[in-house]
PDB file of C-alpha atoms and ligand atoms in Angstrom:
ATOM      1  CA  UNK U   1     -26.790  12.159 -13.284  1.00 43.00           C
ATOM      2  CA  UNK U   2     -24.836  11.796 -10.052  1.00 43.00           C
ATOM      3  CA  UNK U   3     -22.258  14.358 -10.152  1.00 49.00           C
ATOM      4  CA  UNK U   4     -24.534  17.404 -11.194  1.00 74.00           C
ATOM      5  CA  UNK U   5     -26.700  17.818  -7.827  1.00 87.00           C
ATOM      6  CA  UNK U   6     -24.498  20.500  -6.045  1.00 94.00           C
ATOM      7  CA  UNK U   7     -22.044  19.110  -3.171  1.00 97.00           C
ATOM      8  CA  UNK U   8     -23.991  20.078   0.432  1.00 98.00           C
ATOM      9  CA  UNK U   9     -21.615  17.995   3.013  1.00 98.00           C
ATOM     10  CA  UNK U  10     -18.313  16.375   2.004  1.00 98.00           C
ATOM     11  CA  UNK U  11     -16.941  13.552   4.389  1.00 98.00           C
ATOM     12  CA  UNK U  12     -13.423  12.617   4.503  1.00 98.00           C
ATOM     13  CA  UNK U  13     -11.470  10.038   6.379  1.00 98.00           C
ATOM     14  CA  UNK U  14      -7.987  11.233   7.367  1.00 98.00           C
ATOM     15  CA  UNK U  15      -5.174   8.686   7.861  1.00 96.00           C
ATOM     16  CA  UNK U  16      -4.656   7.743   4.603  1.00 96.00           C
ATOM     17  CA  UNK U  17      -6.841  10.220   2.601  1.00 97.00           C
ATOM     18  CA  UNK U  18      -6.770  13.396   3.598  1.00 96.00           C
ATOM     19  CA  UNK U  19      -3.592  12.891   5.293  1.00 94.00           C
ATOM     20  CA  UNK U  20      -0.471  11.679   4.276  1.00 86.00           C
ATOM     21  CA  UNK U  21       1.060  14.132   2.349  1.00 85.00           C
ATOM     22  CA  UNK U  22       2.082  17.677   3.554  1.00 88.00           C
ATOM     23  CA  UNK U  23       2.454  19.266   0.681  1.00 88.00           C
ATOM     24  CA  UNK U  24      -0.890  18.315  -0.519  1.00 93.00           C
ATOM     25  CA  UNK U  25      -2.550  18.869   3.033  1.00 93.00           C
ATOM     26  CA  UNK U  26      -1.540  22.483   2.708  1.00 92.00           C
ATOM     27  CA  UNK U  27      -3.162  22.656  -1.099  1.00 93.00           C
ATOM     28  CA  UNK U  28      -6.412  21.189  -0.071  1.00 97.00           C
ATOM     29  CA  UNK U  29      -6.220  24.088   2.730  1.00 96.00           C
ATOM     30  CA  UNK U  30      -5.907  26.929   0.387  1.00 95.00           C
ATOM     31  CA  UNK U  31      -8.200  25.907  -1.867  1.00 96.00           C
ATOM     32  CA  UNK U  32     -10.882  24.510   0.870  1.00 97.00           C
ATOM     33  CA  UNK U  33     -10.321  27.916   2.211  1.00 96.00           C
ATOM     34  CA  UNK U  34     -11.100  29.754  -0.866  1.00 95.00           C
ATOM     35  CA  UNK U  35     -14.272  28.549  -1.778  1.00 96.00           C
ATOM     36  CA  UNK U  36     -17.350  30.322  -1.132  1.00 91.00           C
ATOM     37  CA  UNK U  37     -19.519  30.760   2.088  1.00 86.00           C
ATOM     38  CA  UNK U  38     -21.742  28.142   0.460  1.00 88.00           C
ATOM     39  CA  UNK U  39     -19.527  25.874   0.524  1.00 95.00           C
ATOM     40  CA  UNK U  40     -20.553  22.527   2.238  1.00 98.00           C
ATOM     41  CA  UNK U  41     -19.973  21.098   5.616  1.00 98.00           C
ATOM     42  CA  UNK U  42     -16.857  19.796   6.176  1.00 98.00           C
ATOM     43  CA  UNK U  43     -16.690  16.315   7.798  1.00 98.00           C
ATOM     44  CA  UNK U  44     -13.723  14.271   9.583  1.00 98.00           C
ATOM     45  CA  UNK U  45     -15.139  10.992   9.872  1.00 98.00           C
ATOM     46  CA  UNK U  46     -11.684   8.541  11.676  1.00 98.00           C
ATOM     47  CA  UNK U  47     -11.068   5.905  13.516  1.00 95.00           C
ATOM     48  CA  UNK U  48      -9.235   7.869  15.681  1.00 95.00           C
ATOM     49  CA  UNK U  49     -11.191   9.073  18.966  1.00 95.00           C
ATOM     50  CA  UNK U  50     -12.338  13.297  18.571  1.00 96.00           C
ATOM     51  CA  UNK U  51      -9.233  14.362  20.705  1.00 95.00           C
ATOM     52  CA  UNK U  52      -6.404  12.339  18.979  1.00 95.00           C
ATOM     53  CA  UNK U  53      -8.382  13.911  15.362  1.00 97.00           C
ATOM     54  CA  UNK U  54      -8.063  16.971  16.795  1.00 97.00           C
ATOM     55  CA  UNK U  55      -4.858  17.311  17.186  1.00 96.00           C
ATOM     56  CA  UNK U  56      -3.505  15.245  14.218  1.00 96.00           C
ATOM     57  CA  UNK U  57      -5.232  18.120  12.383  1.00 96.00           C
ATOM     58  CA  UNK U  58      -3.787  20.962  13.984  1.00 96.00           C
ATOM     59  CA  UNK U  59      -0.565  19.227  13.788  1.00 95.00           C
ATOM     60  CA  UNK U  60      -1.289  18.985   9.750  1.00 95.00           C
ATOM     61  CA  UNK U  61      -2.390  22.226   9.072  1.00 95.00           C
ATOM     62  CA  UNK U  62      -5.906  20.826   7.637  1.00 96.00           C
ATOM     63  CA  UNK U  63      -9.562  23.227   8.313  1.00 97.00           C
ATOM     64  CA  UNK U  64     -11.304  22.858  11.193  1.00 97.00           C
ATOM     65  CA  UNK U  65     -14.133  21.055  10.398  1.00 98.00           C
ATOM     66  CA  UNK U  66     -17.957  21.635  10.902  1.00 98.00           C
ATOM     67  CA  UNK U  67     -17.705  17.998  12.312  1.00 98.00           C
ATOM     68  CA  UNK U  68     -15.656  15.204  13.436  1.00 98.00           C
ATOM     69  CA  UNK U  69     -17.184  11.719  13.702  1.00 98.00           C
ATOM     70  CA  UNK U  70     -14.624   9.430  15.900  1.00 97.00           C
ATOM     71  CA  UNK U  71     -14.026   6.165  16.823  1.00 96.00           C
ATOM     72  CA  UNK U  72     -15.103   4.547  14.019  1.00 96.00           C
ATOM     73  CA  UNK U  73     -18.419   5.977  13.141  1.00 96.00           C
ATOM     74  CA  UNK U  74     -19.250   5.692  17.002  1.00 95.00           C
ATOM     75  CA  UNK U  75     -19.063   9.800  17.892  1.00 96.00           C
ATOM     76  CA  UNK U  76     -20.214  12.750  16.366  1.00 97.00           C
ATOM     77  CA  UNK U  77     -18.365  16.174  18.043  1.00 98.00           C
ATOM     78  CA  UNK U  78     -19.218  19.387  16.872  1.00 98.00           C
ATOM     79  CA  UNK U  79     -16.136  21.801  17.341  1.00 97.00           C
ATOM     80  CA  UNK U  80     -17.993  25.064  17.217  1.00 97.00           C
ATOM     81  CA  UNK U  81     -20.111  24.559  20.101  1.00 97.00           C
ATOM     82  CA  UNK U  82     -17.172  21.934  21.362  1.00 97.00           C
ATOM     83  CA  UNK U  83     -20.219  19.652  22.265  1.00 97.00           C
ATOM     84  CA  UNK U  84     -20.818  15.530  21.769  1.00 96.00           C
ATOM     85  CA  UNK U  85     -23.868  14.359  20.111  1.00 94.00           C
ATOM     86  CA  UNK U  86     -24.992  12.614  22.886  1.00 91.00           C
ATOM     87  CA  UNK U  87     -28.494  11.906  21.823  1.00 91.00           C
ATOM     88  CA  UNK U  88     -26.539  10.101  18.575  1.00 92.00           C
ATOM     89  CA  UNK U  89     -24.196   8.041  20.765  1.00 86.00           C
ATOM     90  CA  UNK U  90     -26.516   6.741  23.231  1.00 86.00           C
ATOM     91  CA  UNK U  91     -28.747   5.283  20.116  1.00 87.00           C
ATOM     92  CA  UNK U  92     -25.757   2.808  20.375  1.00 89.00           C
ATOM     93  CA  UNK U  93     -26.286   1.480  23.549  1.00 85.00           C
ATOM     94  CA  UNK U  94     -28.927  -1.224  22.252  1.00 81.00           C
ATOM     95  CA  UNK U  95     -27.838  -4.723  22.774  1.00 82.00           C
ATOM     96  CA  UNK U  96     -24.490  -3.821  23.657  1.00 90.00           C
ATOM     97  CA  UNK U  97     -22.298  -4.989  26.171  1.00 92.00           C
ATOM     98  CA  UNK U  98     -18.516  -4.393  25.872  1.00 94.00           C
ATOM     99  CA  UNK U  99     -17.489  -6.534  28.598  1.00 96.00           C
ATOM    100  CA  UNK U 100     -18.899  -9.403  26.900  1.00 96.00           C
ATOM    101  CA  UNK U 101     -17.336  -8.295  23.483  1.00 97.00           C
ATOM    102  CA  UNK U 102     -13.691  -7.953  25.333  1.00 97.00           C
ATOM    103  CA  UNK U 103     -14.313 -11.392  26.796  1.00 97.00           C
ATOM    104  CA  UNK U 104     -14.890 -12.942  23.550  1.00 97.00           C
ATOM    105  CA  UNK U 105     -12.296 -11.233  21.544  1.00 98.00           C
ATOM    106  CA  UNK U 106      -9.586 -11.575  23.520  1.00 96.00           C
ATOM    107  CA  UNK U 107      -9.836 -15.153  23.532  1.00 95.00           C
ATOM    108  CA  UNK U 108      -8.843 -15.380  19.886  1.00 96.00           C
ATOM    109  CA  UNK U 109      -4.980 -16.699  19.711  1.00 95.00           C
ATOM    110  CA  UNK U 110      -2.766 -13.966  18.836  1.00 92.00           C
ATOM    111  CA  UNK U 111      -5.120 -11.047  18.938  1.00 97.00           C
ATOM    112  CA  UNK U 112      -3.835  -8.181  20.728  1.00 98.00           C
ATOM    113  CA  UNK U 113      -5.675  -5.062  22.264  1.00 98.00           C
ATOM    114  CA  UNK U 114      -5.318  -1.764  20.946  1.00 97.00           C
ATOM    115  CA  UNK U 115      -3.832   0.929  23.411  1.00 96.00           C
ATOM    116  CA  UNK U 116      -6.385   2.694  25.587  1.00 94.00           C
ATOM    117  CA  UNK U 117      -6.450   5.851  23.723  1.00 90.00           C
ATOM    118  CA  UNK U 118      -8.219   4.286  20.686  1.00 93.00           C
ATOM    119  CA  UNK U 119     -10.851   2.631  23.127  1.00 95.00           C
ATOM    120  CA  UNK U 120     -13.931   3.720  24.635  1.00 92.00           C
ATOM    121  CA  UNK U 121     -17.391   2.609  25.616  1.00 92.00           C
ATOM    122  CA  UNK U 122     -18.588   1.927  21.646  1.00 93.00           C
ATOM    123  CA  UNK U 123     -15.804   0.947  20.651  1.00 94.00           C
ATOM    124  CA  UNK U 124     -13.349  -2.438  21.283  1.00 97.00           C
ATOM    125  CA  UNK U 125     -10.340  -2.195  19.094  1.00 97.00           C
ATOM    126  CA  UNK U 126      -7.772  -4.823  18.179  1.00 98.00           C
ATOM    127  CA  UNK U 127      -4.622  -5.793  16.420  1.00 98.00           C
ATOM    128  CA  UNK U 128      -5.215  -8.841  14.794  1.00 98.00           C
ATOM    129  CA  UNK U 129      -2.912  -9.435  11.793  1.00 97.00           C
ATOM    130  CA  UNK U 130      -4.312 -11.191   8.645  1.00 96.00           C
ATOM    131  CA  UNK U 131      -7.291 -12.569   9.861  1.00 97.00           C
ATOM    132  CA  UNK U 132      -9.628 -13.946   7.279  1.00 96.00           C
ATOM    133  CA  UNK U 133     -12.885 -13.758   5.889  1.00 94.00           C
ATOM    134  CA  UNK U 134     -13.645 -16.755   7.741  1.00 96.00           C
ATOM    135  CA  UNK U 135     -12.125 -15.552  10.842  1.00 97.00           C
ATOM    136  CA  UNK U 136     -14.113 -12.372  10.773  1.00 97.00           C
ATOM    137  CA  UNK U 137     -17.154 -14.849  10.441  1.00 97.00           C
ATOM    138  CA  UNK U 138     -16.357 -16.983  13.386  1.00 97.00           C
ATOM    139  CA  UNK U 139     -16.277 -14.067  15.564  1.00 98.00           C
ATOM    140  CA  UNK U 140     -19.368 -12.759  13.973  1.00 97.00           C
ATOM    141  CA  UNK U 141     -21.429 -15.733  15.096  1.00 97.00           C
ATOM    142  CA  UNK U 142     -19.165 -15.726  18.141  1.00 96.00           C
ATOM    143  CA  UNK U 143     -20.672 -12.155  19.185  1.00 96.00           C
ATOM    144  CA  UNK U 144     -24.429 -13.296  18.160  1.00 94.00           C
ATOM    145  CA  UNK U 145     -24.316 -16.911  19.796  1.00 95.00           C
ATOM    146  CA  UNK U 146     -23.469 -14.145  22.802  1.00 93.00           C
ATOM    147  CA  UNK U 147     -26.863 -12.137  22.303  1.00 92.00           C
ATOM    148  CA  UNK U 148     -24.510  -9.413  21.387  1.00 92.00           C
ATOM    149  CA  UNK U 149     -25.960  -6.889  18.223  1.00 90.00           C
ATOM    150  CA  UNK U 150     -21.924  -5.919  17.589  1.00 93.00           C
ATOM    151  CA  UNK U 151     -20.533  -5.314  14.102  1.00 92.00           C
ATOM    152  CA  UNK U 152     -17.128  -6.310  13.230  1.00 95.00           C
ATOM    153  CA  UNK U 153     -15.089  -4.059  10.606  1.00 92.00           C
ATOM    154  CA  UNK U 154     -11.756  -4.843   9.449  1.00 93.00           C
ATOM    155  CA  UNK U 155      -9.349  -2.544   7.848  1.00 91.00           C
ATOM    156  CA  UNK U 156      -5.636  -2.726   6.574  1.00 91.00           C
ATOM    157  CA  UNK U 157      -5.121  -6.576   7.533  1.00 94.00           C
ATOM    158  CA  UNK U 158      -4.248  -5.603  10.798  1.00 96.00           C
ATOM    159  CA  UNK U 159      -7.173  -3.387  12.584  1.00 96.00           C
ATOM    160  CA  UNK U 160     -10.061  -4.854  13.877  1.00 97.00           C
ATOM    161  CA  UNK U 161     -12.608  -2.715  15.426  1.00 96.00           C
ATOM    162  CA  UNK U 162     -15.803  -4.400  16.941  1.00 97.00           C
ATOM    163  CA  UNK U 163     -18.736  -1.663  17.276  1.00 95.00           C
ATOM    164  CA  UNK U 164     -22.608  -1.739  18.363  1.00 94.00           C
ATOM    165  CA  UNK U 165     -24.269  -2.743  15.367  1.00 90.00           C
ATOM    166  CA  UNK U 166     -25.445   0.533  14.452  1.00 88.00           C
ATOM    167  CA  UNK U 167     -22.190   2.529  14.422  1.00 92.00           C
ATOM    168  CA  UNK U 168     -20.339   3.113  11.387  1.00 93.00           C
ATOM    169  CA  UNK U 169     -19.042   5.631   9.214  1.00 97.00           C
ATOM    170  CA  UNK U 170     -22.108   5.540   7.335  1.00 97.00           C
ATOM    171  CA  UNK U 171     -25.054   5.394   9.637  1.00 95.00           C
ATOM    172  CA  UNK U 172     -22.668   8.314  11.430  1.00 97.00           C
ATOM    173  CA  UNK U 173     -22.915  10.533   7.911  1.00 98.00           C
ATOM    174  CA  UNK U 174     -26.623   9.576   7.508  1.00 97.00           C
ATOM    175  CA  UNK U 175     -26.681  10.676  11.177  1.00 96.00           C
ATOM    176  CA  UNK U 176     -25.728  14.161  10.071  1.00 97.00           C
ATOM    177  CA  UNK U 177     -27.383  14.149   6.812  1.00 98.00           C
ATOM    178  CA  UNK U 178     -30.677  13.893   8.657  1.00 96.00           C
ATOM    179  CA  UNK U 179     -29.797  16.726  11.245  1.00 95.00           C
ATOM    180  CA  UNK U 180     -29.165  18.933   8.384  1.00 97.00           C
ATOM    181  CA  UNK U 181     -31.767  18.250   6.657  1.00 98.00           C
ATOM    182  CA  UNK U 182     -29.192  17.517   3.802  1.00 98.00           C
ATOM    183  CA  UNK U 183     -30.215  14.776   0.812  1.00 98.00           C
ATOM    184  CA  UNK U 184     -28.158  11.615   0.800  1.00 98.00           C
ATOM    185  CA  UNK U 185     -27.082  12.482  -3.002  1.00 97.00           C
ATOM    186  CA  UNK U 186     -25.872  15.586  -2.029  1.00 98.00           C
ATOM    187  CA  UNK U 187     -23.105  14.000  -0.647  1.00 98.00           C
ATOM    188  CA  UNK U 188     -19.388  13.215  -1.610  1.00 98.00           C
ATOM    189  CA  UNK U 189     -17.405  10.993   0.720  1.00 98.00           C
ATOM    190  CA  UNK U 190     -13.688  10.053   0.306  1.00 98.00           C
ATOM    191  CA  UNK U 191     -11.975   6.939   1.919  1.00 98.00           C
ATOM    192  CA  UNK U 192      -8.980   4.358   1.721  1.00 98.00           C
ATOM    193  CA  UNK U 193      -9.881   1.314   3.671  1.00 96.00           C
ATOM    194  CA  UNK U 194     -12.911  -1.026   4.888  1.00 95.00           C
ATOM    195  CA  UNK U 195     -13.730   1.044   7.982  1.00 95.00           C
ATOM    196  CA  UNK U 196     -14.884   3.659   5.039  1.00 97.00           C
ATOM    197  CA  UNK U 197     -17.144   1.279   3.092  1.00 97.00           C
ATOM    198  CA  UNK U 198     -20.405   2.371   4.656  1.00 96.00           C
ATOM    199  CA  UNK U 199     -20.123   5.727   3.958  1.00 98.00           C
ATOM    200  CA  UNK U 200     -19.674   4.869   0.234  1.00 98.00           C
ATOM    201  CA  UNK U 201     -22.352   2.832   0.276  1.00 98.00           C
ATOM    202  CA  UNK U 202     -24.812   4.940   1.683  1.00 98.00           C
ATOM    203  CA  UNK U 203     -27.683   5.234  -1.194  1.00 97.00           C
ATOM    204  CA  UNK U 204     -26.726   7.972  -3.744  1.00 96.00           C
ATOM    205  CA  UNK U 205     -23.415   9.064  -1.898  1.00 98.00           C
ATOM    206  CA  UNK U 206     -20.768   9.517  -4.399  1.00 98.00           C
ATOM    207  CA  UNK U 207     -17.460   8.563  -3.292  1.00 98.00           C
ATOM    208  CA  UNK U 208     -13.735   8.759  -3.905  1.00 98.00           C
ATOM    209  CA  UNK U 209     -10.637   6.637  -3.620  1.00 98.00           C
ATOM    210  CA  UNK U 210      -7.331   7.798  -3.854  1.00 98.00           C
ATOM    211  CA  UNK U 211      -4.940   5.414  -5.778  1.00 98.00           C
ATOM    212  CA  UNK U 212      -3.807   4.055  -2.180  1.00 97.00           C
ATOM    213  CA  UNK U 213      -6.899   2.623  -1.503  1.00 98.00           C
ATOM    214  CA  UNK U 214      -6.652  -0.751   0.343  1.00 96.00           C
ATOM    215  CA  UNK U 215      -8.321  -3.782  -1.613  1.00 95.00           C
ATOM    216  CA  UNK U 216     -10.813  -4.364   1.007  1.00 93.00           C
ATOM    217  CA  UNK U 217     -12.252  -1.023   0.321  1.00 97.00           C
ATOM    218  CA  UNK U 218     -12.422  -1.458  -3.779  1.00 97.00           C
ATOM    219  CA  UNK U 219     -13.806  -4.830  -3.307  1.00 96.00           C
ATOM    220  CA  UNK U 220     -16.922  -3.657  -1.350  1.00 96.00           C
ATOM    221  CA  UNK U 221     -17.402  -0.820  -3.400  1.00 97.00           C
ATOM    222  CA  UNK U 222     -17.129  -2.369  -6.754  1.00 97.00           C
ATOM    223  CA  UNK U 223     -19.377  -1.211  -9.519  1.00 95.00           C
ATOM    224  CA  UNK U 224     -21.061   1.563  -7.218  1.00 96.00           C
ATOM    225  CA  UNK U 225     -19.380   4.053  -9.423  1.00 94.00           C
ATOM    226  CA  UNK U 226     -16.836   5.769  -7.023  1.00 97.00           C
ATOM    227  CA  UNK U 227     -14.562   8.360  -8.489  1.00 98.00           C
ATOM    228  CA  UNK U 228     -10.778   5.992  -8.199  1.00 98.00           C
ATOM    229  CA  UNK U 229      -8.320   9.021  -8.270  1.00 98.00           C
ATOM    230  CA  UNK U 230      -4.843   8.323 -10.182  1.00 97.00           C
ATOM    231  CA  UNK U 231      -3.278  10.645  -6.734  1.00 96.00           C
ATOM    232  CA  UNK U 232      -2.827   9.061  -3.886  1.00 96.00           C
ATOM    233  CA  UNK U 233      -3.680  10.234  -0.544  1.00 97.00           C
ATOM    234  CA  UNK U 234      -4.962  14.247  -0.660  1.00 97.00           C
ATOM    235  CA  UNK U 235      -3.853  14.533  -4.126  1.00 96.00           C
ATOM    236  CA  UNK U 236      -6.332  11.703  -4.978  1.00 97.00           C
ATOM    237  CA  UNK U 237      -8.741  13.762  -2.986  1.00 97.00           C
ATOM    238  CA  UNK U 238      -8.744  17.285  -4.911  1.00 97.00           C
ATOM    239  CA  UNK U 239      -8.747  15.025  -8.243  1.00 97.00           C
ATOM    240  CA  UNK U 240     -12.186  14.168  -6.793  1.00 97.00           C
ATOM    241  CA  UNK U 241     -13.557  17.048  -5.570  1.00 97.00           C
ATOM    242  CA  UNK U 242     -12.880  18.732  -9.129  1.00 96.00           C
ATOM    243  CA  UNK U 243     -14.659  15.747 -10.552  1.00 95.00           C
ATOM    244  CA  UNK U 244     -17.582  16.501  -8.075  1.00 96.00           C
ATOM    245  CA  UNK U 245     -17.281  20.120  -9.120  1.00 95.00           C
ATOM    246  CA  UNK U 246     -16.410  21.448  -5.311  1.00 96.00           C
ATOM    247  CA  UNK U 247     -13.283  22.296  -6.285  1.00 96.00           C
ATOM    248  CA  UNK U 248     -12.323  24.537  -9.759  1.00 94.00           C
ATOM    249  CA  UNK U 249     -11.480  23.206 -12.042  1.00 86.00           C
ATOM    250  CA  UNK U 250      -8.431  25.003 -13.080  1.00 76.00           C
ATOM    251  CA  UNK U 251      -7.441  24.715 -16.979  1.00 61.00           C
ATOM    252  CA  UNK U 252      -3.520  25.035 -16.413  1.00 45.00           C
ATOM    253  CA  UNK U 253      -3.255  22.448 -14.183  1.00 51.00           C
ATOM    254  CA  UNK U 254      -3.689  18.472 -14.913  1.00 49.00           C
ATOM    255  CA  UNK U 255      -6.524  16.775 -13.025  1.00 44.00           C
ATOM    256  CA  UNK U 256      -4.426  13.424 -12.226  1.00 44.00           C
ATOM    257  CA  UNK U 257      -0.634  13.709 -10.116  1.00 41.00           C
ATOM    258  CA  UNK U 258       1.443  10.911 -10.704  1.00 38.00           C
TER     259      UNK U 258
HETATM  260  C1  LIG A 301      -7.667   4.137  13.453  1.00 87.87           C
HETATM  261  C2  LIG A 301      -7.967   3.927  14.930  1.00 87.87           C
HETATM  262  C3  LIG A 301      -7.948   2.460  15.300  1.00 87.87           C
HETATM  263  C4  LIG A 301      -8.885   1.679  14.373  1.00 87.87           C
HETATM  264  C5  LIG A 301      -8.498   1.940  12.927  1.00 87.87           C
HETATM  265  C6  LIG A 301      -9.413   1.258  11.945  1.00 87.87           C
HETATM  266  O1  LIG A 301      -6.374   3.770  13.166  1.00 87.87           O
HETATM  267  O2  LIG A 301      -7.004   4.641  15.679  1.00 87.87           O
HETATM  268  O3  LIG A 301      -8.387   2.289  16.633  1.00 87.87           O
HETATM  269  O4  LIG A 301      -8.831   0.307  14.658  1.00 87.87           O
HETATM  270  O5  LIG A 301      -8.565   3.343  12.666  1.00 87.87           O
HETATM  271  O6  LIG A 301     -10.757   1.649  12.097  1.00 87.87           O
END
């Protein structure tokens, strides 16, 4: 049964998930807080780059984290030790060539760059406003007519992010899994919108998404057997994590939040 092997590493996007609502934030604090020293690893997994996570967390009040993995799935920074997995970002480097993805992209009409705090050397990031599957397509065989390996992820009708074809939320969390020596099934991830897909459907992963979740994100994960929280946001998140027995289960309070 999925939800009975004990919870070793829990991954959590924030914008949208595990942020969003203060009052919330603070309760998934408290209780994170309490659990036991066996509790698992705590993983920020954003599209934001590792500074900008940083301090959107501080700002929030939220844990520190055993790890953050930025840009999209394209960085893995370890706060403890305030050091980069380097060895993990250059396995990106393969078949990669961002000047030749910026060239490409930003002849699409209407596509606009993102500013240069979300950019860096894996990652090209655009505003590109309803685009559609076929759209996303086009570019796709854009990029590969190119030679380029790049992968093209869409979220919230609005962000496109194009990455080295290896680098994703997913591959980042497998990434980690490995390190730790920590079995994929052991794992609970929780996300809103298609940047998060891969880490939900990493083999055995169980997942949760908080009523907000974008349509993009339900779509690829239908019938995979996520946890679909009736909270949105954080609150969406603790319903989860008492489904995936992490958090207690306490029997005066209601599991959903309206
Ligand atoms: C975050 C990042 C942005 C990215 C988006 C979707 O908002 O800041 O650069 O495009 O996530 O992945």
């Amino acid at each position: 049964m999925p939800d009975t092997k004990p919870v070793a590493i829990f991954c959590t996007d924030l914008d949208g998930t595990l942020l969003g609502r203060p009052e919330d934030t603070a309760r998934f604090r408290q209780t994170w807080e309490a659990l036991d020293e066996a509790k698992p690893l705590l993983v920020y997994s954003t599209g934001r780059l590792v500074n900008d996570a940083i301090e959107k967390i501080e700002q929030a009040g939220l844990p520190t984290p055993d790890y953050y993995i930025g840009g999209v799935g394209t960085i893995i920074y370890h706060p403890a030790s305030e050091t980069t997995l380097e060895e993990f970002s250059c396995s990106l480097s393969e078949d990669w060539v961002r000047a030749d993805v910026q060239r490409i992209v930003q002849s699409i009409p209407g596509i606009e760059e993102q500013p240069a705090i979300q950019q860096h050397q894996w990652k090209s990031s655009w505003f590109w406003y309803d685009a559609s599957e076929e759209d996303l397509d086009q570019l796709r065989k854009d990029l590969a007519t190119a030679g380029l390996k790049a992968q093209v992820v869409y979220s919230s009708k609005r962000d496109l992010d194009v990455l080295p074809q290896a680098a994703n939320k997913g591959n980042a969390l497998r990434w980690l899994c490995k390190t730790h020596d920590i079995e994929l099934d052991r794992a609970v991830v929780a996300g809103d919108t298609g940047n998060d897909s891969s880490m939900f459907l990493v083999p055995g992963v169980r997942g949760i998404a908080p009523a907000n979740a974008e349509p993009e994100l339900l779509e690829a994960i239908e019938g995979i057997g996520a946890f679909t929280a009736s909270g949105e946001c954080t609150a969406g998140v603790i319903e989860g994590l008492r489904q995936y027995g992490v958090f207690p289960n306490p029997a005066d309070s209601t599991t959903g939040q309206d």
